[in-house]
PDB file of C-alpha atoms and ligand atoms in Angstrom:
ATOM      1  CA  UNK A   1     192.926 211.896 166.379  1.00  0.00           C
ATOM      2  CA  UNK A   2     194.473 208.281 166.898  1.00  0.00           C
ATOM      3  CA  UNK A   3     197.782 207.956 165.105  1.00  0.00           C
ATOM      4  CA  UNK A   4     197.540 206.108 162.006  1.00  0.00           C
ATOM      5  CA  UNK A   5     193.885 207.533 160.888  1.00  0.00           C
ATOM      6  CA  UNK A   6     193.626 208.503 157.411  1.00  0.00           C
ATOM      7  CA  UNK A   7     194.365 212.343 156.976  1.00  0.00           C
ATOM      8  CA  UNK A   8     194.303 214.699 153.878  1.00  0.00           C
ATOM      9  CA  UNK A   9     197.594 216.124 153.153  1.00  0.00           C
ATOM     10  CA  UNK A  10     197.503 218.878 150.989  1.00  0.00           C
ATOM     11  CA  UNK A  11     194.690 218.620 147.879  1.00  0.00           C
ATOM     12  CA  UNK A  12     196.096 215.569 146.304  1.00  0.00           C
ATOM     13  CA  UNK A  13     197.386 213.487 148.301  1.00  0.00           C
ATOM     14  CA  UNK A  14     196.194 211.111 151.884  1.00  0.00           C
ATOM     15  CA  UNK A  15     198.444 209.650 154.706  1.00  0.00           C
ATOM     16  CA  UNK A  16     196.626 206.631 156.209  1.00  0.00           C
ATOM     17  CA  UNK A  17     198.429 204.967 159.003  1.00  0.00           C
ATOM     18  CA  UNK A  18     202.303 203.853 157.428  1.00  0.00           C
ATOM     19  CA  UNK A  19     200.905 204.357 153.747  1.00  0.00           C
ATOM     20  CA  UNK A  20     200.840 207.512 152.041  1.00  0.00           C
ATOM     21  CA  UNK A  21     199.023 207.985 148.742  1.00  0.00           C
ATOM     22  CA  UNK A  22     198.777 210.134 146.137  1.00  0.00           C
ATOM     23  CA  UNK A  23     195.214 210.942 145.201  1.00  0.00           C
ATOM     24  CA  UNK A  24     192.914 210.259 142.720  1.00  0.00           C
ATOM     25  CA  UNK A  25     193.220 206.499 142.770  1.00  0.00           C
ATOM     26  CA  UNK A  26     192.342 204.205 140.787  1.00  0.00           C
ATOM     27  CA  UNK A  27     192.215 200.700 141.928  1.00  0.00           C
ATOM     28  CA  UNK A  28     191.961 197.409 139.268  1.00  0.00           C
ATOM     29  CA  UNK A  29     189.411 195.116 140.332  1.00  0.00           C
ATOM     30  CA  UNK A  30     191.239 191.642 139.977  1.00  0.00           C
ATOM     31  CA  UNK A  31     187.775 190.125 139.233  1.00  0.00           C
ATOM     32  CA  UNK A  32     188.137 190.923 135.661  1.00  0.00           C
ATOM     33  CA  UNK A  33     191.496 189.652 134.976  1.00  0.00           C
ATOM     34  CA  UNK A  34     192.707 187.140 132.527  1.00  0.00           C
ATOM     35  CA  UNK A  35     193.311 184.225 135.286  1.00  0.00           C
ATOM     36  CA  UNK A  36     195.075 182.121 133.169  1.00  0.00           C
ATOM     37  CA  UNK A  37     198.153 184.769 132.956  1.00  0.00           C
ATOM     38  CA  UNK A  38     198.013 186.012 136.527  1.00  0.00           C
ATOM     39  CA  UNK A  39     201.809 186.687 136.743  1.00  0.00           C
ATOM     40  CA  UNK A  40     201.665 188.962 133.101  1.00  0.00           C
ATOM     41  CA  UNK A  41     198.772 190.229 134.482  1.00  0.00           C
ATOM     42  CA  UNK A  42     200.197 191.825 137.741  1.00  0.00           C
ATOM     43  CA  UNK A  43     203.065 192.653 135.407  1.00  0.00           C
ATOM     44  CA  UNK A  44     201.283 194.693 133.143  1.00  0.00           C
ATOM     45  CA  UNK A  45     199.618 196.310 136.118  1.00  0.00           C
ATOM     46  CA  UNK A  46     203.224 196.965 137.766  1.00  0.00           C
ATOM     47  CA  UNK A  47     204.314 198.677 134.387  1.00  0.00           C
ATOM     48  CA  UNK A  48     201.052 200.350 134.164  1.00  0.00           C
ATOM     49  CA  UNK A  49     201.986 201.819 137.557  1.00  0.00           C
ATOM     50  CA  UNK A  50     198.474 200.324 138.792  1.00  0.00           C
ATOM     51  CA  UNK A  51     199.798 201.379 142.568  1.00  0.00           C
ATOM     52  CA  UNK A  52     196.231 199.594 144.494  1.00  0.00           C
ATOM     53  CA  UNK A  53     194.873 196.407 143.431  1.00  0.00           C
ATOM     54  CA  UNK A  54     191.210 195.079 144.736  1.00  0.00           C
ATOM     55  CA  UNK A  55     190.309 191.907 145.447  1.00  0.00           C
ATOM     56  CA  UNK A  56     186.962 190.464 145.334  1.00  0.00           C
ATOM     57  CA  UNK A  57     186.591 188.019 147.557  1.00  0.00           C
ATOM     58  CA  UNK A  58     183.098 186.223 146.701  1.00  0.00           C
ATOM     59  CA  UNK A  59     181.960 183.303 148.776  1.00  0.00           C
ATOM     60  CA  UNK A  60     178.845 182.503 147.124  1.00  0.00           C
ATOM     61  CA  UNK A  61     176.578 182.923 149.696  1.00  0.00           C
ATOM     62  CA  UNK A  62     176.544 186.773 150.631  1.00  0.00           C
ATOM     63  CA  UNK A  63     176.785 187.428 146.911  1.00  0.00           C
ATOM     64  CA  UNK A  64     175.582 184.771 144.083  1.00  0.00           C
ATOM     65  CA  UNK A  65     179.012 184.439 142.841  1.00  0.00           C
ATOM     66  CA  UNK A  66     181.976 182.810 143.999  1.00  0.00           C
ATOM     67  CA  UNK A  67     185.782 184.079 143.104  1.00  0.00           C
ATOM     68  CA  UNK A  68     189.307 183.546 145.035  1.00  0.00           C
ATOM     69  CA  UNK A  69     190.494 183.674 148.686  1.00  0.00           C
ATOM     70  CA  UNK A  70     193.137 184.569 150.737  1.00  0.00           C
ATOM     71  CA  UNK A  71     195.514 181.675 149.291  1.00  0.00           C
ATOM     72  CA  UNK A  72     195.489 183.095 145.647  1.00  0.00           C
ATOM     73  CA  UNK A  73     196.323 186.803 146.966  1.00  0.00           C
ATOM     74  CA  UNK A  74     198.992 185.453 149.355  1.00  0.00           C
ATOM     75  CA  UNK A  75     200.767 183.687 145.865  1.00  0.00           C
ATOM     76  CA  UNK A  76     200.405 187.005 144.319  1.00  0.00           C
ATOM     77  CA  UNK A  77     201.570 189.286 147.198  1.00  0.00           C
ATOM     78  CA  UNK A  78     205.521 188.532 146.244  1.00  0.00           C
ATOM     79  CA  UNK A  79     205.004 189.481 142.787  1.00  0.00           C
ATOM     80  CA  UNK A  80     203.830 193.319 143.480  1.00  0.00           C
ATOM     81  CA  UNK A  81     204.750 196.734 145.732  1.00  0.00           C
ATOM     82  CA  UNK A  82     201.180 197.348 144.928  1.00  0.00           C
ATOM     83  CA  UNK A  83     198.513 198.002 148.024  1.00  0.00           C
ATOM     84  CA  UNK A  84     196.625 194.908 148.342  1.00  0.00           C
ATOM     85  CA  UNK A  85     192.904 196.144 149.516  1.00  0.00           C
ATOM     86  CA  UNK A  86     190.518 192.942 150.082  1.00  0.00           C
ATOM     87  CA  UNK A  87     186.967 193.256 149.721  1.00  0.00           C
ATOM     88  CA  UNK A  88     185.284 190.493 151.383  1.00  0.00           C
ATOM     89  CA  UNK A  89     181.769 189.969 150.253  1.00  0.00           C
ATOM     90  CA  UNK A  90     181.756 187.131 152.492  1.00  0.00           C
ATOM     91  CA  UNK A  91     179.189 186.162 155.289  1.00  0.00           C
ATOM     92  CA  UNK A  92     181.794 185.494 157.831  1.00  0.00           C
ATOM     93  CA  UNK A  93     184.670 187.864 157.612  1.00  0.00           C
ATOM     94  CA  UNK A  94     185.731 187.649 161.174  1.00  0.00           C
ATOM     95  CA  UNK A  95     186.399 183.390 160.407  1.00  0.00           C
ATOM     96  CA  UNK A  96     188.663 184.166 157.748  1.00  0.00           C
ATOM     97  CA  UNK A  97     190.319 187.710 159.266  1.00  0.00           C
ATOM     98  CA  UNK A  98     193.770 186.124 159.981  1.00  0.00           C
ATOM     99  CA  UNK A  99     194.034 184.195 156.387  1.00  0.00           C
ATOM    100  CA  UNK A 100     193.762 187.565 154.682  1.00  0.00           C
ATOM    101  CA  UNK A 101     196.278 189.230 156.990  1.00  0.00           C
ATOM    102  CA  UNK A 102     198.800 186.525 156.382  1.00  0.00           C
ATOM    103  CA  UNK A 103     198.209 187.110 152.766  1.00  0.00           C
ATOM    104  CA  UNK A 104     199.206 190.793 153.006  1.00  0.00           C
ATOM    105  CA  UNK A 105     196.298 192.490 152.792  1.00  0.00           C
ATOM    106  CA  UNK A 106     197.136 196.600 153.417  1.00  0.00           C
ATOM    107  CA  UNK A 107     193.149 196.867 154.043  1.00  0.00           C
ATOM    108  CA  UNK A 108     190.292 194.843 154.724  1.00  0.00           C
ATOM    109  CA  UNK A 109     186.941 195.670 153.641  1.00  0.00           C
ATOM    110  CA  UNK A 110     183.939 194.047 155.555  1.00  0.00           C
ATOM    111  CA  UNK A 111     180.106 194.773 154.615  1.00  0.00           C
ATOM    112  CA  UNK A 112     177.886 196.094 156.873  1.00  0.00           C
ATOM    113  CA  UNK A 113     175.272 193.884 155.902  1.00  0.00           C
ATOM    114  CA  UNK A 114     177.320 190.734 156.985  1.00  0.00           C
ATOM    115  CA  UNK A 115     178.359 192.276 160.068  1.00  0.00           C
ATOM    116  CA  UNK A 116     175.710 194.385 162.214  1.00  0.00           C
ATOM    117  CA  UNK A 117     178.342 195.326 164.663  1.00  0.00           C
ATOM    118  CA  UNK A 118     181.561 195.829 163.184  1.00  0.00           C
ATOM    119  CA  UNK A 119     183.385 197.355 165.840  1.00  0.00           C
ATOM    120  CA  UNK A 120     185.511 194.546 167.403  1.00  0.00           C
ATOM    121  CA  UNK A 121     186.551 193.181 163.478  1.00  0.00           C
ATOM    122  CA  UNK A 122     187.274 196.676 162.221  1.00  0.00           C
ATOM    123  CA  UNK A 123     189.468 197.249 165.584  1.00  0.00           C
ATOM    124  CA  UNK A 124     190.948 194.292 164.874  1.00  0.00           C
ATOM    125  CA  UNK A 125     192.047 194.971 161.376  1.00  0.00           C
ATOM    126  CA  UNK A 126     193.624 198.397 162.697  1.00  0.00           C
ATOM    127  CA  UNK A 127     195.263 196.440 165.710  1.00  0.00           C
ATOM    128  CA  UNK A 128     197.192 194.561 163.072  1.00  0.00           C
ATOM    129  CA  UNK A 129     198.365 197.760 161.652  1.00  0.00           C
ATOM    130  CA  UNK A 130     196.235 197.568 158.555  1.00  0.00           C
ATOM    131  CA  UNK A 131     193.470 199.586 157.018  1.00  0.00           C
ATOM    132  CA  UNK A 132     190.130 198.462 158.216  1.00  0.00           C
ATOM    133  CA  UNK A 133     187.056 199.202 155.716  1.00  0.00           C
ATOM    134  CA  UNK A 134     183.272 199.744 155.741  1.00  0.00           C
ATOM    135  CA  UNK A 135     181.490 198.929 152.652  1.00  0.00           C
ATOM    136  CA  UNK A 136     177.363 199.346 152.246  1.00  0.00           C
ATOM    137  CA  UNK A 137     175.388 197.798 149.290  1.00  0.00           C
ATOM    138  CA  UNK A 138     173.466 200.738 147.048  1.00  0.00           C
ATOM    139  CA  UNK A 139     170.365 200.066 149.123  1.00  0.00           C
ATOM    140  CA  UNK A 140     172.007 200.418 152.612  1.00  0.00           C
ATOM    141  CA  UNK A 141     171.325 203.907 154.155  1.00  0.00           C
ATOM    142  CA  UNK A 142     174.645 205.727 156.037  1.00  0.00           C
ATOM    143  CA  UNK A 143     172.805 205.641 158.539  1.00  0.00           C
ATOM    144  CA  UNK A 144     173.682 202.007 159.217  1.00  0.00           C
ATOM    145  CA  UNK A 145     177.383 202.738 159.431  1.00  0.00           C
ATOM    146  CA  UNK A 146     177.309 205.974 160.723  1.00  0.00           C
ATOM    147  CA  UNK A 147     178.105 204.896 164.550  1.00  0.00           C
ATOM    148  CA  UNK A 148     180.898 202.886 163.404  1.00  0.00           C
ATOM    149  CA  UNK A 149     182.720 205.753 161.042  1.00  0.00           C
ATOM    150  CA  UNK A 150     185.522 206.200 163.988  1.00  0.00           C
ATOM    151  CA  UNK A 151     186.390 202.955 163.163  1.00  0.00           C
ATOM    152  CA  UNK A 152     186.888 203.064 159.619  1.00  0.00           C
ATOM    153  CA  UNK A 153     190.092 204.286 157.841  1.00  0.00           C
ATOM    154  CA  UNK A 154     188.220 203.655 154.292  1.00  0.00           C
ATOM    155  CA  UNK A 155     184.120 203.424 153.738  1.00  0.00           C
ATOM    156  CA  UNK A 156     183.289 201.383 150.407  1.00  0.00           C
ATOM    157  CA  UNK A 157     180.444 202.821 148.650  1.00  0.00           C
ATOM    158  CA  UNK A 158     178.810 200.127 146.410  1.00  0.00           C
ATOM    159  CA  UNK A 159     177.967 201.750 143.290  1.00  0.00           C
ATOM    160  CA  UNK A 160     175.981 198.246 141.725  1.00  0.00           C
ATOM    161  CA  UNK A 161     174.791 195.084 143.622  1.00  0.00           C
ATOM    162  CA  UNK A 162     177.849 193.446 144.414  1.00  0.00           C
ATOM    163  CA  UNK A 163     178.823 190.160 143.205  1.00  0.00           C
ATOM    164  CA  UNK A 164     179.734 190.488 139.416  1.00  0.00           C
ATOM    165  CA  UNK A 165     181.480 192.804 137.241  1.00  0.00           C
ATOM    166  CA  UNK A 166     180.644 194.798 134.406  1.00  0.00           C
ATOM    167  CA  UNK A 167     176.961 195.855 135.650  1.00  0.00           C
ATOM    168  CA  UNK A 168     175.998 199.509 135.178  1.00  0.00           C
ATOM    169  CA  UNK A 169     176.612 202.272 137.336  1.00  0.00           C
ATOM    170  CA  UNK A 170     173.898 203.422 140.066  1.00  0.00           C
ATOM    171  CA  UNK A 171     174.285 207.121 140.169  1.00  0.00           C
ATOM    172  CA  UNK A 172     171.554 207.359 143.341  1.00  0.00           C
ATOM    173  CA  UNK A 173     175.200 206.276 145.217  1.00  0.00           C
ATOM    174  CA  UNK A 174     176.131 209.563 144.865  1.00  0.00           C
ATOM    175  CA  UNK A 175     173.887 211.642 147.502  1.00  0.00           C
ATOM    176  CA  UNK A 176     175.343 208.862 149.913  1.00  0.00           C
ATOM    177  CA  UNK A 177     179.033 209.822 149.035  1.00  0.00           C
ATOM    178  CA  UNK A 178     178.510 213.097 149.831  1.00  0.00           C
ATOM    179  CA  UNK A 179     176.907 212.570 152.967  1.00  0.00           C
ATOM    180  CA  UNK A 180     179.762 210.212 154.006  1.00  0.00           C
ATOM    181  CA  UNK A 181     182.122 213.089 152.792  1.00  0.00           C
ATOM    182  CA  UNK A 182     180.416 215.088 155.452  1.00  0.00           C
ATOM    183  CA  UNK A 183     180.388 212.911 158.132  1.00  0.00           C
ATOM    184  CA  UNK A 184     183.868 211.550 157.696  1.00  0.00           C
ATOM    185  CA  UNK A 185     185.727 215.515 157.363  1.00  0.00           C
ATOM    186  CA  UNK A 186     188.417 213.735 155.125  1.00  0.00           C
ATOM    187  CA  UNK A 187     189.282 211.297 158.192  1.00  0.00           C
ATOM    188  CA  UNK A 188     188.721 208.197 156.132  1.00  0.00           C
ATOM    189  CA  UNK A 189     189.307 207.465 152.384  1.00  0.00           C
ATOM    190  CA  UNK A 190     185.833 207.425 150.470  1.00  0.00           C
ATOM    191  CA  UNK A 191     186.038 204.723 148.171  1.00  0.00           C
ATOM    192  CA  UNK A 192     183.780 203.099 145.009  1.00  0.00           C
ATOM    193  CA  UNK A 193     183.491 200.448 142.992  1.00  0.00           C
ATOM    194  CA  UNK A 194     181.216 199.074 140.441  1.00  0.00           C
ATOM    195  CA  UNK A 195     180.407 200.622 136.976  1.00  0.00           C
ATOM    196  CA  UNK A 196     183.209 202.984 137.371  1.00  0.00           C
ATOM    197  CA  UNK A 197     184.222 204.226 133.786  1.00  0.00           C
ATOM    198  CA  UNK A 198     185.319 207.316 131.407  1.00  0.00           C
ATOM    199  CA  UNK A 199     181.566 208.578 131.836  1.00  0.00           C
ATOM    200  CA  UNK A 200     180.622 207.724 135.769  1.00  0.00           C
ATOM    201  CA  UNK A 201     184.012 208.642 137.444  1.00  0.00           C
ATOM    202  CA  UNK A 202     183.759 212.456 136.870  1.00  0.00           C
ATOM    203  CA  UNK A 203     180.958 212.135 139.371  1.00  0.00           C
ATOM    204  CA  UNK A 204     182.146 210.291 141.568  1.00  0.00           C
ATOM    205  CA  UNK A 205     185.003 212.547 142.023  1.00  0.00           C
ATOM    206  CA  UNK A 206     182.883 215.551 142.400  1.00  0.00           C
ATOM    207  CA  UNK A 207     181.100 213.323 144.991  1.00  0.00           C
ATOM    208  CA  UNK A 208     184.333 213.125 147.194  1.00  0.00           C
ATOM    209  CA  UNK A 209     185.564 209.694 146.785  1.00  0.00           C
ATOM    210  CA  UNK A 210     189.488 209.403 147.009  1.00  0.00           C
ATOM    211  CA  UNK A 211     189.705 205.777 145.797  1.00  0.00           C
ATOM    212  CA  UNK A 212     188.153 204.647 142.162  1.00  0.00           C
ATOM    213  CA  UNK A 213     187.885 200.727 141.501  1.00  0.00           C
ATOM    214  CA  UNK A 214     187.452 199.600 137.836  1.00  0.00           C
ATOM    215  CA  UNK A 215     187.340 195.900 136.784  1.00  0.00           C
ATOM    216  CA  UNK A 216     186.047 195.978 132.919  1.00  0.00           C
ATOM    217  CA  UNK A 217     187.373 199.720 132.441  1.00  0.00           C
ATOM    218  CA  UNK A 218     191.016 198.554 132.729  1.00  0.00           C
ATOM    219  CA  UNK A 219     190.678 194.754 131.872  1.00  0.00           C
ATOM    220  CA  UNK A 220     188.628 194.913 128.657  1.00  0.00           C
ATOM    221  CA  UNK A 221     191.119 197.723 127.404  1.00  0.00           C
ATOM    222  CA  UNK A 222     194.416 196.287 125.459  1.00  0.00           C
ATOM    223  CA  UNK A 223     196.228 199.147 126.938  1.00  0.00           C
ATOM    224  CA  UNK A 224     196.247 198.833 130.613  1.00  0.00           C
ATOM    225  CA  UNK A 225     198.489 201.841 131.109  1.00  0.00           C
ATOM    226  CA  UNK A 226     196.466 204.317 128.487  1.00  0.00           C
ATOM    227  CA  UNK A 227     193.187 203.519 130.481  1.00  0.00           C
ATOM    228  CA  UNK A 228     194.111 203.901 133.969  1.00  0.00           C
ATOM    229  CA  UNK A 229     195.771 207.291 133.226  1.00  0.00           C
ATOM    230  CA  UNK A 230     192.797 208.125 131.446  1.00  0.00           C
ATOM    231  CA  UNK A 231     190.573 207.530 134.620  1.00  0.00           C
ATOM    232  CA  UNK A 232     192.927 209.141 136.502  1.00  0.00           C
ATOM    233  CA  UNK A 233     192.710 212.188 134.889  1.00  0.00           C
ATOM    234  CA  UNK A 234     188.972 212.153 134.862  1.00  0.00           C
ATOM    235  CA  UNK A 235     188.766 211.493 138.305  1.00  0.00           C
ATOM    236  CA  UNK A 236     191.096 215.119 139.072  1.00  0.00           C
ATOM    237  CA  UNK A 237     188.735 217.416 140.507  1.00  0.00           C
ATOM    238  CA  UNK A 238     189.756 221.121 139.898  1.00  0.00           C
ATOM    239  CA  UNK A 239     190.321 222.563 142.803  1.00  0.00           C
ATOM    240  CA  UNK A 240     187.644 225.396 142.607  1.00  0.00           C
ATOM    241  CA  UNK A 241     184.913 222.941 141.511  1.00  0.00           C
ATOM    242  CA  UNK A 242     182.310 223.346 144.630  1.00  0.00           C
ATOM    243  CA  UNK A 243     182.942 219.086 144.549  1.00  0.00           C
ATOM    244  CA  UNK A 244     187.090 219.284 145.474  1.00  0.00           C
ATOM    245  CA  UNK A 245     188.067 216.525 147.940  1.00  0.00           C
TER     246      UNK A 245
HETATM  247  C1  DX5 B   1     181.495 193.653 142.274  1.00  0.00           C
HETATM  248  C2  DX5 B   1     182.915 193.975 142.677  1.00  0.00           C
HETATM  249  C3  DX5 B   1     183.569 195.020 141.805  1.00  0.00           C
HETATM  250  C4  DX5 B   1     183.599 194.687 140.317  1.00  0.00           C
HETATM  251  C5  DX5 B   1     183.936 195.922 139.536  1.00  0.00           C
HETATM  252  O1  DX5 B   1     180.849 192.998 143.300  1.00  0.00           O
HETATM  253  O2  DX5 B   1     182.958 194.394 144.032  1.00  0.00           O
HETATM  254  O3  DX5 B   1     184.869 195.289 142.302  1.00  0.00           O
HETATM  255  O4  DX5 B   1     184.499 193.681 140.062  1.00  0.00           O
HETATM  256  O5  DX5 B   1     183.894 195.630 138.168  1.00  0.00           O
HETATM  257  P1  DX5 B   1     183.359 196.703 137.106  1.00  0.00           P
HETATM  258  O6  DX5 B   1     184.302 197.885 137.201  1.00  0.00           O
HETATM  259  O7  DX5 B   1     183.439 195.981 135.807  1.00  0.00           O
HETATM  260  O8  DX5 B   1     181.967 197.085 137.503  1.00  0.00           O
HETATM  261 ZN1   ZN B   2     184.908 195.121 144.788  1.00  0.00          ZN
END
């Protein structure tokens, strides 16, 4: 076990390298918010007690969509405590890698399917003494990421063709969450994102993921603090369910 490695601590809560969190989490997707009131927005997360935000970082060419880079999340980084976790659906990660670290990204997620061998940039994202993540699109078997697992303090499990918000929820994901559960023995944080709502994060829970994002399930709410509780309670898995993390 290398210091620093993601660990369960007790049923609800994970230590992963210097940051310690309590567990279920659910993480806003900044995709959704109102981007003409960024600095309301983050404060209405902060009050909301929103303790992860996720970026999308979109570049238009691994995904048909383009959003924000590192320079927007290193304006926002003063404003927040909050974990900064950067999903890069970018074709290039490893050209960008230092931008996003002198944002203040806590993690940095890379996709498998822009990376073949992910080794060196996930070793590099630990070296810098920051979470390094995994993510696979809902066709990509875990078999594809399986050699690199030891590498990965968080595996992003793409629960709808990434690139837009507010799709539907694949629920096929799930058989891969649980496999990843097996393989990873609660060494990395399991992690979704996309449809993730009142009626798909129950499941996902079950499944064994640790870390929720939600774009349109907090955004298109008025009451930012009413709906993440609400997903946070939905995403408690009783401890004598057969799913508990
Ligand atoms: C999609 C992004 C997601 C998305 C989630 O490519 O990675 O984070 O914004 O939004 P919802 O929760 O609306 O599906
Ligand atoms: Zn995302």
């Amino acid at each position: 076990m290398v210091d620093g490695e993601p660990k369960i601590v007790g049923s609800d809560s994970l230590m992963a390298g210097r940051f310690s969190f309590p567990t279920p989490i659910i993480a806003p997707s900044i995709l959704k918010c109102d981007y003409g009131d960024m600095r309301s927005e983050v404060e209405r997360l902060d009050r909301a007690n929103a303790r992860w935000f996720h970026w999308d970082v979109m570049d238009g060419h691994f995904v048909p969509n383009l959003s924000y880079g590192a320079m927007v999340i290193k304006a926002i980084r003063p404003k927040t405590k909050a974990f900064f976790d950067a999903h890069l659906m970018i074709s290039d990660p490893e050209k960008y890698l230092k931008d996003f670290l002198d944002a203040g990204c806590d993690a940095i997620t890379i996709h498998i399917e822009a990376v073949p061998q992910p080794t060196q940039l996930l070793q590099k994202i630990r070296a810098a003494g920051r979470l390094a993540g995994l993510a696979i699109n809902p066709k990509t078997p875990v078999s594809r990421i399986e050699p690199y697992l030891n590498n990965c303090d968080l595996v992003l499990t793409m629960s709808v063709e990434p690139g837009f918000g507010g799709q539907k929820f694949i629920p096929d994901v799930l058989e891969k969450v649980r496999q990843l559960k097996e393989l990873t023995k609660g060494q990395a944080l399991l992690s979704i994102d996309g449809g993730i709502a009142a009626d798909t994060i129950s499941v996902a829970a079950q499944a064994g993921c640790h870390v929720f994002v939600a774009g349109s399930a907090i955004f298109d709410e008025p009451d930012y603090t009413s709906a993440l509780s609400k997903l946070e309670q939905l995403a408690e898995v009783p401890i004598n369910s057969c799913g508990g993390n």
